Phi, psi and omega in degrees: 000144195270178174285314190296329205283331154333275185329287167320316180279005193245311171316317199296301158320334144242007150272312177308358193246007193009071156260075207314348205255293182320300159352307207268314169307308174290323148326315201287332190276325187288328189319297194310316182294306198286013135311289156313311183321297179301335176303313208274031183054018163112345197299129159309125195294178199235152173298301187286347136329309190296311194292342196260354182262303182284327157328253159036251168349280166336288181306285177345304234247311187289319151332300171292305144352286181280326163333299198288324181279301162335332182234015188060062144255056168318335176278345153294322191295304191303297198309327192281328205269357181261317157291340153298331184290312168310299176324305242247333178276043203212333153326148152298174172284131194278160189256144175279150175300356184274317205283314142030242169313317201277350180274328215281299171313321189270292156002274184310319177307302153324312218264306172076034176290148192202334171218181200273322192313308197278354177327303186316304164300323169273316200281005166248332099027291189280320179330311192293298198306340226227359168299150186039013177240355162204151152338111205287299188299337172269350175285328155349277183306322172333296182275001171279330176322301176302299201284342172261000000 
């Protein structure tokens, strides 16, 4: 099952359930696809297209998020951040900074990086293995972290 036809049942799935807010998430999502789609002439999205999409989506909405708190809204703030939380299960599972570190040490090994000079050669390396299960800034600090 795709992402989209997921997204529809899931939509379907909450109106009937008249969950106005997830509704409002999940919309934010097919749109972004059917969106993507079009860029690509109607051409079906790649998983890992897709996963580079819900990433996205995600940062945005925590982004807007901490925007909101800056200026003492919290209740824009609840909101972006309870649509980042839908959005976000759609996700592979994110790796804790220990599990992390311990693919970063298996990396850095492989790599034979020894000073902050090799960042470059691990953060692309790790980018590719750690799509979508971590963060770019954090394995970013990890790894200066390892290397220094």
């Amino acid at each position: 099952m795709s992402l989209e036809e997921k997204i529809n049942a899931d939509i379907k799935a909450a109106m009937l359930a008249r969950e106005k807010d997830k509704l409002d998430a999940l919309r934010a999502v097919k749109s972004a696809v059917l969106l993507a789609k079009t860029e690509k002439t109607g051409a079906e999205i790649s998983p890992d297209a897709e996963l580079k999409l819900l990433q996205k989506l995600v940062k945005q909405r925590r982004e807007s998020a901490e925007i909101y708190l800056g200026q003492s809204r919290q209740d824009m703030a609840d909101a972006e951040l309870f649509q980042a939380g839908i959005i976000e299960q759609y996700l592979p599972r994110q790796l804790d900074a220990d599990e992390i570190k311990a693919e970063l040490k298996i990396i850095i090994a492989e790599t034979g990086a020894g000073s902050a000079k090799d960042m470059g050669k691990v953060m692309g390396l790790a980018s590719q293995r750690l799509a979508g299960k971590a963060d770019g800034k954090t394995i970013s600090s990890l790894v200066k972290e390892l290397l220094s």
